[in-house]
Short mmCIF file of C-alpha atoms in Angstrom, two decimals:
data_model
loop_
_atom_site.label_atom_id
_atom_site.label_comp_id
_atom_site.label_asym_id
_atom_site.label_seq_id
_atom_site.Cartn_x
_atom_site.Cartn_y
_atom_site.Cartn_z
CA MET A 194 119.43 192.12 53.96
CA GLU A 195 117.01 192.49 56.85
CA THR A 196 113.32 192.62 56.09
CA ILE A 197 111.01 194.95 58.02
CA THR A 198 107.30 195.55 58.04
CA ILE A 199 105.86 198.95 58.93
CA VAL A 200 102.25 199.07 60.04
CA ASP A 201 101.46 202.18 58.02
CA THR A 202 98.62 204.39 59.25
CA SER A 203 98.67 206.48 56.06
CA ILE A 204 97.31 203.55 54.00
CA SER A 205 93.50 203.71 53.61
CA THR A 206 93.39 206.76 55.84
CA ASP A 207 90.91 209.64 55.75
CA ASN A 208 93.20 211.86 57.83
CA VAL A 209 96.27 213.52 56.34
CA GLY A 210 97.65 213.78 59.86
CA ASP A 211 98.58 210.11 59.46
CA GLU A 212 100.92 211.13 56.64
CA ILE A 213 102.65 213.58 58.98
CA ILE A 214 103.14 210.81 61.53
CA MET A 215 104.47 208.40 58.93
CA ASP A 216 107.00 210.95 57.66
CA ALA A 217 108.61 210.79 61.11
CA VAL A 218 108.25 207.01 61.49
CA ASN A 219 109.80 206.34 58.08
CA GLU A 220 112.75 208.60 58.87
CA ILE A 221 113.41 206.86 62.20
CA VAL A 222 113.17 203.33 60.78
CA SER A 223 115.42 204.29 57.86
CA ASP A 224 118.02 205.66 60.27
CA LEU A 225 117.93 202.49 62.38
CA PHE A 226 117.90 200.07 59.42
CA PRO A 227 119.50 201.90 56.47
CA ASN A 228 119.89 198.77 54.33
CA ALA A 229 116.61 197.01 55.09
CA TYR A 230 113.90 195.96 52.68
CA ILE A 231 110.61 197.41 53.93
CA PHE A 232 107.10 196.05 53.50
CA ARG A 233 104.11 198.24 54.31
CA VAL A 234 100.82 196.90 55.62
CA PRO A 235 97.70 198.84 56.62
CA SER A 236 96.52 199.42 60.14
CA HIS A 237 93.08 200.74 59.14
CA ASP A 238 92.22 197.69 56.98
CA ALA A 239 92.27 194.05 58.02
CA LEU A 240 95.35 192.12 56.99
CA SER A 241 94.93 189.79 54.04
CA GLU A 242 96.69 186.48 53.49
CA ARG A 243 99.22 188.42 51.39
CA THR A 244 99.95 191.11 54.01
CA ARG A 245 100.08 188.56 56.82
CA ALA A 246 102.77 186.81 54.79
CA PHE A 247 104.73 190.09 54.60
CA VAL A 248 104.69 190.34 58.39
CA ARG A 249 105.65 186.69 58.84
CA LYS A 250 108.73 186.95 56.62
CA SER A 251 109.95 190.11 58.40
CA ALA A 252 112.58 190.11 61.12
CA TRP A 253 111.06 193.24 62.62
CA CYS A 254 107.71 194.99 62.52
CA PHE A 255 107.05 198.56 63.70
CA ILE A 256 103.66 200.06 64.51
CA GLY A 257 103.86 203.59 63.15
CA GLY A 258 102.68 205.92 65.86
CA THR A 259 99.11 207.29 66.24
CA ASN A 260 96.40 206.14 68.65
CA LEU A 261 96.02 202.52 67.56
CA LEU A 262 96.03 200.82 70.94
CA SER A 263 92.73 200.32 72.71
CA SER A 264 91.07 198.77 75.75
CA VAL A 265 88.33 197.38 73.53
CA ILE A 266 89.62 195.92 70.27
CA ASN A 267 86.88 195.20 67.74
CA PRO A 268 86.47 195.00 63.94
CA TRP A 269 86.01 198.77 63.51
CA ASN A 270 89.01 199.91 65.58
CA LEU A 271 91.72 202.08 64.04
CA TRP A 272 93.96 199.01 64.25
CA ARG A 273 92.08 196.10 62.68
CA LEU A 274 93.62 193.53 64.98
CA ASP A 275 91.94 190.13 65.02
CA ARG A 276 93.27 186.72 66.05
CA LEU A 277 94.77 185.99 62.63
CA ALA A 278 96.54 189.35 62.49
CA ALA A 279 97.73 189.13 66.10
CA ASN A 280 99.19 185.71 65.38
CA ALA A 281 101.02 187.08 62.34
CA PHE A 282 102.41 190.04 64.26
CA GLY A 283 103.47 187.69 67.05
CA SER A 284 105.55 185.70 64.57
CA SER A 285 107.74 188.78 64.01
CA ARG A 286 109.30 191.20 66.49
CA THR A 287 106.40 193.67 66.53
CA ILE A 288 107.25 196.85 68.40
CA CYS A 289 105.44 200.14 69.04
CA LEU A 290 107.10 203.31 67.77
CA GLY A 291 105.47 206.21 69.58
CA THR A 292 102.07 204.53 69.59
CA GLY A 293 99.23 205.83 71.76
CA TRP A 294 95.98 204.78 73.38
CA ASN A 295 92.76 205.43 71.50
CA ASP A 296 91.05 207.55 74.17
CA TYR A 297 90.49 207.80 77.90
CA MET A 298 89.26 204.26 78.57
CA GLN A 299 88.84 201.61 81.24
CA SER A 300 91.34 198.79 81.67
CA PRO A 301 91.73 196.50 78.64
CA SER A 302 89.16 193.76 78.25
CA SER A 303 90.35 190.16 78.57
CA GLU A 304 90.04 189.63 74.79
CA SER A 305 91.95 192.84 74.02
CA LYS A 306 94.64 191.85 76.51
CA ILE A 307 95.11 188.50 74.73
CA LEU A 308 95.31 190.17 71.31
CA LEU A 309 97.89 192.75 72.45
CA GLU A 310 99.97 190.13 74.31
CA THR A 311 99.96 187.94 71.22
CA ALA A 312 100.80 190.71 68.75
CA LEU A 313 103.40 192.75 70.65
CA SER A 314 106.92 191.53 71.35
CA SER A 315 107.52 190.48 74.96
CA ASN A 316 111.31 190.63 74.50
CA HIS A 317 111.59 194.30 73.57
CA VAL A 318 110.66 197.65 75.04
CA HIS A 319 107.91 199.52 73.22
CA ALA A 320 108.02 203.27 72.57
CA VAL A 321 104.73 204.93 73.52
CA ARG A 322 103.38 208.41 72.92
CA ASP A 323 102.48 209.33 76.49
CA LYS A 324 102.57 208.10 80.07
CA TYR A 325 98.85 207.35 79.98
CA THR A 326 99.52 204.73 77.28
CA GLN A 327 102.49 203.43 79.24
CA ASP A 328 100.26 202.87 82.28
CA HIS A 329 97.78 200.85 80.21
CA LEU A 330 100.51 198.61 78.77
CA THR A 331 102.08 198.16 82.19
CA SER A 332 98.72 196.98 83.52
CA ILE A 333 98.78 194.03 81.09
CA GLY A 334 102.46 193.22 81.56
CA ILE A 335 103.88 194.81 78.40
CA ASN A 336 107.12 196.71 78.89
CA SER A 337 107.21 200.21 77.40
CA VAL A 338 108.96 203.53 77.74
CA PHE A 339 107.53 207.01 77.25
CA THR A 340 109.20 208.62 74.21
CA SER A 341 106.49 211.06 73.06
CA CYS A 342 105.22 210.95 69.47
CA PRO A 343 107.95 210.42 66.85
CA THR A 344 106.84 213.66 65.19
CA THR A 345 108.20 215.56 68.21
CA TRP A 346 111.66 213.99 68.25
CA VAL A 347 113.08 216.79 66.10
CA LEU A 348 111.82 219.49 68.51
CA SER A 349 115.02 219.83 70.51
CA SER A 350 115.76 222.82 72.73
CA LYS A 351 118.05 224.25 70.06
CA PHE A 352 115.37 223.84 67.40
CA CYS A 353 112.63 225.36 69.56
CA SER A 354 114.79 228.38 70.44
CA LYS A 355 114.47 229.50 66.81
CA ILE A 356 110.66 229.46 66.79
CA PRO A 357 109.27 233.03 66.92
CA THR A 358 107.71 234.36 70.10
CA LYS A 359 105.92 237.34 68.53
CA LYS A 360 102.58 237.16 66.80
CA ALA A 361 102.57 236.74 63.04
CA LYS A 362 100.29 238.77 60.78
CA ILE A 363 98.30 235.79 59.56
CA ALA A 364 97.00 232.61 61.16
CA ILE A 365 96.10 229.15 59.93
CA ILE A 366 93.48 227.17 61.83
CA THR A 367 92.23 223.58 61.92
CA LEU A 368 88.99 222.02 63.16
CA SER A 369 87.90 218.51 64.13
CA ALA A 370 84.45 217.70 62.80
CA TRP A 371 84.45 214.30 64.51
CA ARG A 372 84.29 216.08 67.88
CA ALA A 373 82.38 219.21 66.95
CA GLU A 374 81.38 221.82 69.54
CA ILE A 375 79.94 224.71 67.55
CA GLU A 376 79.82 227.33 70.28
CA LEU A 377 83.27 226.47 71.66
CA ASP A 378 84.85 226.48 68.21
CA LYS A 379 83.22 229.73 67.17
CA ALA A 380 84.41 231.41 70.37
CA TRP A 381 88.11 230.78 69.72
CA ILE A 382 87.82 231.32 65.95
CA ASP A 383 86.29 234.76 66.57
CA ILE A 384 89.26 235.65 68.77
CA VAL A 385 91.66 234.53 66.03
CA ARG A 386 89.80 236.60 63.42
CA ASP A 387 89.98 239.66 65.67
CA ASN A 388 93.74 239.33 66.14
CA TYR A 389 95.09 238.56 62.66
CA ASP A 390 95.02 240.35 59.32
CA GLU A 391 94.11 237.13 57.51
CA VAL A 392 92.95 233.70 58.61
CA PHE A 393 93.46 230.52 56.57
CA PHE A 394 92.07 227.03 57.08
CA PHE A 395 93.70 223.64 56.59
CA SER A 396 91.27 220.74 56.32
CA GLN A 397 93.00 217.69 57.80
CA MET A 398 89.92 215.55 57.12
CA GLN A 399 87.22 216.00 54.49
CA ASP A 400 84.44 216.52 57.05
CA ASP A 401 86.40 219.37 58.64
CA PHE A 402 85.82 221.53 55.56
CA GLN A 403 82.07 220.92 55.69
CA TYR A 404 82.09 221.75 59.38
CA LEU A 405 83.82 225.07 58.77
CA ALA A 406 81.35 225.90 55.97
CA GLY A 407 78.47 225.31 58.38
CA LEU A 408 79.86 227.83 60.86
CA GLY A 409 79.03 230.67 58.48
CA TYR A 410 82.38 232.41 58.03
CA ASP A 411 83.00 233.96 54.62
CA ASP A 412 86.38 235.59 55.26
CA ILE A 413 88.48 232.49 56.00
CA LYS A 414 90.56 231.28 53.06
CA THR A 415 91.49 227.63 52.54
CA VAL A 416 94.73 225.82 51.84
CA ALA A 417 94.57 222.66 49.71
CA ALA A 418 94.02 219.58 51.88
CA THR A 419 97.34 217.84 51.24
CA VAL A 420 100.49 217.67 53.33
CA GLN A 421 102.47 219.04 50.38
CA ALA A 422 100.26 222.14 50.09
CA TYR A 423 100.30 222.65 53.85
CA ASP A 424 104.10 222.39 53.91
CA ARG A 425 104.42 224.95 51.11
CA PHE A 426 102.13 227.35 52.95
CA LEU A 427 104.07 227.01 56.20
CA ASN A 428 107.38 227.44 54.41
CA ASP A 429 106.27 230.49 52.40
CA HIS A 430 104.34 232.51 55.01
CA ASP A 431 105.02 234.10 58.38
CA VAL A 432 102.09 232.40 60.10
CA ASP A 433 100.82 231.20 63.47
CA PHE A 434 98.97 227.90 63.83
CA ILE A 435 95.95 227.62 66.13
CA GLY A 436 93.63 224.65 66.04
CA THR A 437 92.34 221.34 67.32
CA ARG A 438 94.39 219.11 65.04
CA LEU A 439 97.37 217.79 67.01
CA HIS A 440 99.59 216.90 64.08
CA GLY A 441 98.63 219.97 62.10
CA GLY A 442 100.10 221.90 65.03
CA ILE A 443 103.18 219.71 65.33
CA ARG A 444 103.84 220.10 61.60
CA ALA A 445 103.76 223.88 62.05
CA LEU A 446 106.33 223.55 64.85
CA GLN A 447 108.49 221.32 62.62
CA LYS A 448 108.46 224.14 60.07
CA GLY A 449 109.57 226.66 62.69
CA ARG A 450 106.17 228.33 63.14
CA ARG A 451 104.49 229.37 66.36
CA ALA A 452 101.70 226.96 67.22
CA LEU A 453 98.94 226.47 69.77
CA ILE A 454 97.10 223.15 69.87
CA LEU A 455 93.62 223.11 71.38
CA SER A 456 92.93 219.80 73.10
CA ILE A 457 89.71 217.91 72.51
CA ASP A 458 90.78 214.45 73.69
CA ASN A 459 93.53 212.55 75.49
CA ARG A 460 96.17 212.86 72.76
CA ALA A 461 97.05 216.55 72.90
CA ALA A 462 96.20 216.85 76.60
CA GLU A 463 98.55 214.03 77.62
CA MET A 464 101.36 215.11 75.30
CA GLY A 465 101.10 218.67 76.55
CA ARG A 466 101.29 217.46 80.13
CA ASP A 467 104.24 215.14 79.47
CA THR A 468 106.41 217.31 77.21
CA GLY A 469 105.32 220.94 77.47
CA LEU A 470 103.89 220.91 73.95
CA PRO A 471 101.88 224.17 73.59
CA VAL A 472 98.39 222.90 74.41
CA LEU A 473 95.32 224.60 75.86
CA PRO A 474 91.78 223.28 76.34
CA ARG A 475 89.52 224.25 73.45
CA SER A 476 87.05 225.63 75.99
CA ASP A 477 89.49 228.28 77.29
CA SER A 478 89.07 230.92 74.58
CA ALA A 479 90.32 233.68 76.91
CA ALA A 480 93.64 231.84 77.25
CA VAL A 481 93.82 231.59 73.46
CA GLY A 482 93.67 235.38 73.24
CA LYS A 483 96.43 235.72 75.83
CA TRP A 484 98.64 233.22 73.97
CA ILE A 485 98.21 235.10 70.69
CA ASN A 486 99.49 238.32 72.17
CA GLY A 487 101.97 237.07 74.75
CA ALA A 488 103.19 233.50 74.42
CA PRO A 489 106.39 232.64 76.30
CA PRO A 490 109.34 231.08 74.44
CA LEU A 491 108.64 227.47 73.56
CA THR A 492 110.21 224.88 75.85
CA ILE A 493 109.58 221.23 75.02
CA THR A 494 111.10 218.60 77.27
CA LEU A 495 111.74 215.46 75.28
CA PRO A 496 112.56 212.15 77.03
CA GLU A 497 115.88 212.00 75.21
CA ASP A 498 117.38 209.28 77.43
CA ALA A 499 114.34 207.07 76.87
CA ILE A 500 114.46 207.63 73.11
CA ALA A 501 118.17 206.76 73.03
CA SER A 502 117.59 203.68 75.18
CA TRP A 503 114.77 202.48 72.93
CA LYS A 504 116.93 202.95 69.83
CA ARG A 505 119.80 200.93 71.32
CA GLN A 506 117.67 197.79 71.02
CA PHE A 507 118.27 198.03 67.27
CA SER A 508 121.99 198.68 67.20
CA PRO A 509 123.94 196.26 64.98
CA GLU A 510 125.34 194.58 68.10
CA ALA A 511 121.92 194.12 69.68
CA ARG A 512 120.45 192.81 66.44
CA ALA A 513 123.27 190.32 66.02
CA SER A 514 122.68 188.84 69.48
CA ALA A 515 118.89 188.86 69.31
CA LYS A 516 117.24 185.47 69.52
CA ALA A 517 115.23 184.24 66.58
CA VAL A 518 111.48 184.49 66.92
CA SER A 519 109.64 181.20 67.18
CA ALA A 520 107.17 181.41 64.33
CA LEU A 521 103.56 181.01 65.38
CA PRO A 522 101.52 178.82 63.02
CA GLU A 523 99.07 180.42 60.65
CA ILE A 524 95.67 179.44 62.05
CA LEU A 525 93.02 179.52 59.34
CA PRO A 526 89.32 178.59 59.50
CA PRO A 527 88.74 174.85 58.97
CA ALA A 528 88.47 173.68 55.35
CA PRO A 529 84.70 172.94 55.41
CA LEU A 530 84.05 176.55 56.41
CA LEU A 531 86.29 177.83 53.61
CA LYS A 532 84.42 175.63 51.14
CA ARG A 533 81.16 177.26 52.22
CA ILE A 534 82.56 180.80 52.15
CA LYS A 535 84.05 180.68 48.63
CA PRO A 536 80.84 179.78 46.71
CA ALA A 537 78.90 182.36 48.69
CA ALA A 538 81.48 185.02 47.90
CA LYS A 539 81.33 184.18 44.21
CA MET A 540 77.55 184.54 44.21
CA ILE A 541 77.73 187.91 46.00
CA LEU A 542 80.48 189.25 43.73
CA GLY A 543 78.93 187.82 40.58
CA ARG A 544 82.03 185.86 39.63
CA SER A 545 82.08 182.46 37.98
#
């Protein structure tokens, strides 16, 4: 039985969008390795001795989507990648699965380059969310292929042809408190309110609800802030999605609902450019009104050949011929330092 680690972005997350991403990642890994034993380790928390051991005993390790990669890797990044963790990942075959770059950034720093080169497999092709991410990895000598986000892999031409083109009676919106622009957000929300009988709100992060409350609307109803409640709402209502949450919009598309994603950073903008995902700038409220009343049929162009090529690396034949990974040694702080740390920790924690 093969053993796999998934770097799971839904562990210790404050964003239910990570759960939407992991639904797709889990499905893909299960299809590729139907009989594998799977460990899960967090991306948002630093690896412990226990979780590093999980990675080290795994034949394969997959980084589950989202914008974990960065030009400046530090202790508060979305991916808590330090030298110990990078060394552990480097002892397995650690491979990106639709992973993206954190934001529009300069070239990777020398330290970040070392960490990424150590952690990511040099013998396999990585699947990345957009061509912008691919360019960054290419610049540091890491081979990757643009596959889009794994959440979009189900959005084939046949699937998209069934998504409605006419406006629904109700709308569901999302907001992003972490990149708030009160006047811009109120402008497009007012257009939505003017064009639909009812407007609902899905809070993908806790702060989003507080942000909506501060905008002063008293006629927008809320849906419970869980993926399960959101799925039920999308399944049970004829509804259009409009909002700044990328994966809230993709989930609506997965459920066969019309969706418009309003870009506020590189993620939606780059995916819209690369695949035709329905994306408009948040600042273009006039275009939002036009989309509501006259959107063309949805056409998403997936890099299907690249996805198929990436998957072939994990065929039974390819796995059988793959070379074993030379395990990198676990490099721990020297013993004298550990002896100083442990008594101090006991004093802080109040343990005997």
